mmCIF file of C-alpha atoms and ligand atoms in Angstrom:
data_model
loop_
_atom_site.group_PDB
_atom_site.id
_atom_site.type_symbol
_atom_site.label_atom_id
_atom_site.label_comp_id
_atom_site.label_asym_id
_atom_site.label_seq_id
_atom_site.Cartn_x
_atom_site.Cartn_y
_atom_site.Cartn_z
ATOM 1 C CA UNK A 30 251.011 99.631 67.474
ATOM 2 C CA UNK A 31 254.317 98.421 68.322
ATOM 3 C CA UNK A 32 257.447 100.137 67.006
ATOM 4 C CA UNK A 33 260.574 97.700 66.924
ATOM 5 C CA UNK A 34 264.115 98.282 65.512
ATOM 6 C CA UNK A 35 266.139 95.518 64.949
ATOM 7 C CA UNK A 36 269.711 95.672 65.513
ATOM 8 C CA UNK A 37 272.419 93.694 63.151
ATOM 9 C CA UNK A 38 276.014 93.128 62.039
ATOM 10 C CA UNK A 39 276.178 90.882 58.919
ATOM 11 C CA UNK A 40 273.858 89.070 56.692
ATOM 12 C CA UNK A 41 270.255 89.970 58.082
ATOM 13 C CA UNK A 42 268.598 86.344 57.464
ATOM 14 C CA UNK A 43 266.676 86.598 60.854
ATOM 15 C CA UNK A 44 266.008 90.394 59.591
ATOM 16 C CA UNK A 45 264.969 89.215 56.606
ATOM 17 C CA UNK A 46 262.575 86.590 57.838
ATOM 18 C CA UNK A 47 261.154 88.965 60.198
ATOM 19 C CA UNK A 48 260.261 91.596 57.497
ATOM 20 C CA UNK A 49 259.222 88.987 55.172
ATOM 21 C CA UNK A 50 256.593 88.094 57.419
ATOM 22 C CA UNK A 51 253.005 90.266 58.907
ATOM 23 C CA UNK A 52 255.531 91.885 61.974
ATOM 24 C CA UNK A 53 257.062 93.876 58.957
ATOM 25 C CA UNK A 54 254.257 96.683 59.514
ATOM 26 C CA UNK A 55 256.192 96.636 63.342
ATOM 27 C CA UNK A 56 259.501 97.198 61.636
ATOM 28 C CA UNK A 57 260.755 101.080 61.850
ATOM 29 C CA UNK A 58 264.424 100.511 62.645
ATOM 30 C CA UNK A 59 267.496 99.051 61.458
ATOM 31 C CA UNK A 60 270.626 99.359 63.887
ATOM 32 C CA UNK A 61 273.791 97.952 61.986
ATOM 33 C CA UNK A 62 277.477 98.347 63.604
ATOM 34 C CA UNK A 63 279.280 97.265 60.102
ATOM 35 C CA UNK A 64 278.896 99.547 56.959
ATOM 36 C CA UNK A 65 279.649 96.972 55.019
ATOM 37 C CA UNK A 66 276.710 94.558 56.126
ATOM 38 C CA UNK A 67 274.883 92.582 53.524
ATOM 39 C CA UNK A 68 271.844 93.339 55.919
ATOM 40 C CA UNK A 69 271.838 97.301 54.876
ATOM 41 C CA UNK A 70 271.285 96.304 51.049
ATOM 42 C CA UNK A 71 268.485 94.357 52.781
ATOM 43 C CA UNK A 72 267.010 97.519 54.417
ATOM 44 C CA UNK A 73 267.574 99.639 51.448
ATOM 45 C CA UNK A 74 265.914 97.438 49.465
ATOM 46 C CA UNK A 75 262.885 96.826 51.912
ATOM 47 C CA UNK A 76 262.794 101.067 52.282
ATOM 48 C CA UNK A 77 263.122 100.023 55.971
ATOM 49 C CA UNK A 78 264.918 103.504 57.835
ATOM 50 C CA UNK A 79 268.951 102.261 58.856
ATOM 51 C CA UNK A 80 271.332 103.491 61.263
ATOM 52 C CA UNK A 81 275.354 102.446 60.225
ATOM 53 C CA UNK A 82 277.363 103.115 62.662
ATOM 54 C CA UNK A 83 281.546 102.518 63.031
ATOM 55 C CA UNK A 84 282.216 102.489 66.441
ATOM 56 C CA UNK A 85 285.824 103.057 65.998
ATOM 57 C CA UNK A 86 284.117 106.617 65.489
ATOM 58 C CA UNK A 87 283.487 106.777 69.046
ATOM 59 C CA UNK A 88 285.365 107.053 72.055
ATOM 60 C CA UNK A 89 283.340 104.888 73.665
ATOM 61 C CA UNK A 90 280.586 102.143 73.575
ATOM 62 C CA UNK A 91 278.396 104.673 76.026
ATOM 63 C CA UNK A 92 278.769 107.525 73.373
ATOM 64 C CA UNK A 93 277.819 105.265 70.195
ATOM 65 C CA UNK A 94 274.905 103.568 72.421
ATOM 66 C CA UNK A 95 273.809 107.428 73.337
ATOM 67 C CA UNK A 96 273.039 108.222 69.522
ATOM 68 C CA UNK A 97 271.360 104.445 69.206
ATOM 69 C CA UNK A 98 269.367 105.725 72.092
ATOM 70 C CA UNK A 99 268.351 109.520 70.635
ATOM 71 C CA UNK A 100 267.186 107.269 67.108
ATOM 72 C CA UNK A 101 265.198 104.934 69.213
ATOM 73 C CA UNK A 102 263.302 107.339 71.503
ATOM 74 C CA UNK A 103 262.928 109.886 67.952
ATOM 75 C CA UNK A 104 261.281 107.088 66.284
ATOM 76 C CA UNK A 105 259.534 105.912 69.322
ATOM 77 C CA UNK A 106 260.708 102.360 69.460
ATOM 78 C CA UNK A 107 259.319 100.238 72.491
ATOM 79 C CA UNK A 108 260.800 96.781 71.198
ATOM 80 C CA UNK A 109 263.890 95.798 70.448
ATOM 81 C CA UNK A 110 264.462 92.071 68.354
ATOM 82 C CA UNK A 111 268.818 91.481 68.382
ATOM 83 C CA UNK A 112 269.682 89.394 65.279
ATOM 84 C CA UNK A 113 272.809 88.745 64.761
ATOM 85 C CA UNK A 114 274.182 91.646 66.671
ATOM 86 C CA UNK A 115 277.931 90.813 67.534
ATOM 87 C CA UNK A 116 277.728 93.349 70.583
ATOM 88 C CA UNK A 117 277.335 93.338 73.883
ATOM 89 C CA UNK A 118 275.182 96.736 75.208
ATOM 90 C CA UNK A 119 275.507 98.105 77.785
ATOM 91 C CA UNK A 120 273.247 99.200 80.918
ATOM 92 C CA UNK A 121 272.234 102.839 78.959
ATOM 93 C CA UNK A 122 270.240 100.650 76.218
ATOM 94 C CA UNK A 123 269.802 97.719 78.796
ATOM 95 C CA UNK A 124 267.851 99.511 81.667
ATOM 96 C CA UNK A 125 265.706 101.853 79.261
ATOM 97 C CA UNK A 126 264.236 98.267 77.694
ATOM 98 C CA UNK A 127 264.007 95.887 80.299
ATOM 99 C CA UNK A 128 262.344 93.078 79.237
ATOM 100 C CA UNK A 129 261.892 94.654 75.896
ATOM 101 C CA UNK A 130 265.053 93.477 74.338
ATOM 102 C CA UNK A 131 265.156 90.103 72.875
ATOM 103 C CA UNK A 132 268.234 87.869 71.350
ATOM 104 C CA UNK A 133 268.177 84.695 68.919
ATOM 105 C CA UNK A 134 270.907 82.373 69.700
ATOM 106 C CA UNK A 135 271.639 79.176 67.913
ATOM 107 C CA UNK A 136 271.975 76.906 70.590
ATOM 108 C CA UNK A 137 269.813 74.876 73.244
ATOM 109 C CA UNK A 138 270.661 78.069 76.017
ATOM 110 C CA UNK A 139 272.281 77.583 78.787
ATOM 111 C CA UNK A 140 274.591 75.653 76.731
ATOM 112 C CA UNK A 141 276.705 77.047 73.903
ATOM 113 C CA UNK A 142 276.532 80.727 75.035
ATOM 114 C CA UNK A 143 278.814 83.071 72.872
ATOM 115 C CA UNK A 144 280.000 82.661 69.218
ATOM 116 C CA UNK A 145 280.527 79.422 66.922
ATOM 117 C CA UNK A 146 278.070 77.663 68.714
ATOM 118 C CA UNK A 147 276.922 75.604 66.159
ATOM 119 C CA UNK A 148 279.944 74.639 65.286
ATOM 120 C CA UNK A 149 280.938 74.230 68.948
ATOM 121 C CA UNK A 150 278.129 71.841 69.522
ATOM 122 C CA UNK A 151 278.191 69.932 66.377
ATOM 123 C CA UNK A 152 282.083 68.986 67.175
ATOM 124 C CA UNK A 153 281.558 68.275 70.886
ATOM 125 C CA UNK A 154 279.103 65.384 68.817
ATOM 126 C CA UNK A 155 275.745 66.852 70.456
ATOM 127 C CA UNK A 156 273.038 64.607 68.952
ATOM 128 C CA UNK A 157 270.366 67.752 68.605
ATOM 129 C CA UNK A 158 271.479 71.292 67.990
ATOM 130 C CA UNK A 159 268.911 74.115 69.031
ATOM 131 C CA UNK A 160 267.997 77.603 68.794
ATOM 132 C CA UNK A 161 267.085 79.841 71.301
ATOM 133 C CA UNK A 162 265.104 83.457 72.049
ATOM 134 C CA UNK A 163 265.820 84.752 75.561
ATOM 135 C CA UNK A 164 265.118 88.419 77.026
ATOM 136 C CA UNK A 165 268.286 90.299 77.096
ATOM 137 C CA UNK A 166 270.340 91.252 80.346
ATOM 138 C CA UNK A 167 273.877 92.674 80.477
ATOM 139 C CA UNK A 168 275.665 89.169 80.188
ATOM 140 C CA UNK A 169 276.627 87.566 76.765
ATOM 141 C CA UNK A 170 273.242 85.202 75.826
ATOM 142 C CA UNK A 171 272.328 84.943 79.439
ATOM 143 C CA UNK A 172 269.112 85.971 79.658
ATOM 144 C CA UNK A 173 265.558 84.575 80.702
ATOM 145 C CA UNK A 174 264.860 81.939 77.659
ATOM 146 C CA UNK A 175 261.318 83.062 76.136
ATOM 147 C CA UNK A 176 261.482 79.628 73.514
ATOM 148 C CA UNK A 177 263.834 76.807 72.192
ATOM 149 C CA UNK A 178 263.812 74.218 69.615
ATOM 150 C CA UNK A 179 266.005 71.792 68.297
ATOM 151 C CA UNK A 180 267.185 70.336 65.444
ATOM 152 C CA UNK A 181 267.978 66.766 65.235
ATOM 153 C CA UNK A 182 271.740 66.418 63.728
ATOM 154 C CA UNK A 183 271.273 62.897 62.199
ATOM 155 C CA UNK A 184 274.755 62.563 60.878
ATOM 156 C CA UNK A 185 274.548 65.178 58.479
ATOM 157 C CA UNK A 186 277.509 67.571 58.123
ATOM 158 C CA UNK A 187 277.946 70.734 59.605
ATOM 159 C CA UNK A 188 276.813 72.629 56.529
ATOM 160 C CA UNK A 189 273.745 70.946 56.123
ATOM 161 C CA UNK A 190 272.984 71.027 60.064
ATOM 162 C CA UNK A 191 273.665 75.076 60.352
ATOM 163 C CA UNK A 192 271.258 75.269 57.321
ATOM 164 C CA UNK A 193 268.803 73.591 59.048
ATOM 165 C CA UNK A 194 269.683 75.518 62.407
ATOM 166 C CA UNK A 195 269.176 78.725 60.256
ATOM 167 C CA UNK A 196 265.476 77.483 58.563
ATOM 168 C CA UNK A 197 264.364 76.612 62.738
ATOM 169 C CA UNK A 198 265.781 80.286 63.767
ATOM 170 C CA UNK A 199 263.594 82.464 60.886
ATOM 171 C CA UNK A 200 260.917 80.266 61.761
ATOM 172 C CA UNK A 201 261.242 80.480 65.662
ATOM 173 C CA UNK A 202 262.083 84.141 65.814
ATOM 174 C CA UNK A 203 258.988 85.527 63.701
ATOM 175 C CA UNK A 204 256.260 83.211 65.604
ATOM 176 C CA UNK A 205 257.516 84.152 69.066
ATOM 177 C CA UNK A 206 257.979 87.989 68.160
ATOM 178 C CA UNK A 207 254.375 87.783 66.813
ATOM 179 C CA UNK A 208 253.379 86.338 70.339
ATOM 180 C CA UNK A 209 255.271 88.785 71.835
ATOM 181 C CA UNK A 210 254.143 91.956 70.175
ATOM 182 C CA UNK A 211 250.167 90.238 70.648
ATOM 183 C CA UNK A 212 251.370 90.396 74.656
ATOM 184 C CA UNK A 213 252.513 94.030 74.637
HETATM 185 C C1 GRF B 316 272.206 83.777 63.755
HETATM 186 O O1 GRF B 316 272.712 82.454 63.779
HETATM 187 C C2 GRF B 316 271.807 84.228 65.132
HETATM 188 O O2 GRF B 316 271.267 83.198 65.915
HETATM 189 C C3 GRF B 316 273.121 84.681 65.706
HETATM 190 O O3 GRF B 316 273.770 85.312 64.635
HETATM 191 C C4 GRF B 316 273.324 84.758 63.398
HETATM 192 C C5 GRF B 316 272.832 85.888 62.546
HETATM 193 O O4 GRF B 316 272.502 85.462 61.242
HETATM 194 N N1 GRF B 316 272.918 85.500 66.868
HETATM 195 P P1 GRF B 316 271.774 86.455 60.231
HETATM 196 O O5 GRF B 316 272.645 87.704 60.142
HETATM 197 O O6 GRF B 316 270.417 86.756 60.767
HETATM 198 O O7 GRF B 316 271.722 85.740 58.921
#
């Protein structure tokens, strides 16, 4: 049986989607940076065990990513799924999971790396917008790209293209974690 934790920063759609779905039996961890995150009413509800965390408690992102690390080897995690996780981490987190970390990103990867990219693409007038699920390294969405998909924009506006861009990401996400967890 594998044991992932999810880590998160606001809203938790992608966590949601994940625990709506069979891979919530994988689901022992929630790793949230923001006390304030819609996505810890999420885990409360769900009974799903949550870490919040400030880091402005911290000196350091090494000390905050040290307790991250004690929580993930007490609860024996050997996957980790990033969704929505506005952080970089760094090598301590990094090197323990290689090839065991993986992002969502909501664009057709290698273009669009780093935040607004929906938005980003949708004003530079891309005619298809897409999602992506790569393995996580120590750059910002730069990782080996595990699956992509797109949405078509179709003249629609940017509201009802990021909707669509969300309903491709919950879908994407869970069926390539499922294959993924199947692999390990
Ligand atoms: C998603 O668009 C994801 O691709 C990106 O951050 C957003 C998180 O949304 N990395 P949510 O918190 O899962 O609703």
């Amino acid at each position: 049986m594998i044991n992932m934790a999810i880590f998160a920063s606001g809203n938790g759609s992608n966590f949601q989607a994940i625990v709506d779905s069979e891979l919530k039996q994988h689901v022992k961890l929630l790793v949230c940076d923001n006390k304030d995150a819609y996505v810890i009413e999420r885990a409360k509800q769900l009974e799903i065990v949550y870490f919040a965390f400030n880091p402005k408690d911290y000196d350091s992102k090494i000390e905050y990513e040290k307790v991250i690390l004690s929580k993930l080897r007490e609860l024996k995690i050997d996957f980790i799924a990033l969704a929505g996780y506005m952080r970089l981490l760094s090598e301590l987190i990094v090197d323990e999971y290689q090839k065991r970390i993986v992002n969502i990103h909501p664009s057709k990867l290698p273009d669009y790396k780093g935040i607004n990219a929906i938005e980003r693409a949708y004003e530079a007038g891309e005619a298809e917008i897409g999602v992506s699920i790569h393995y996580v390294d120590y750059g910002m969405d730069t990782g080996e790209v595990i699956a992509s998909e797109t949405v078509q924009v179709n003249n629609d506006s940017l509201d009802k293209v990021t909707k669509r861009v969300h309903i491709l990401e919950h879908i994407l996400y869970v069926r390539t974690l499922k294959q993924l967890v199947k692999e390990k």
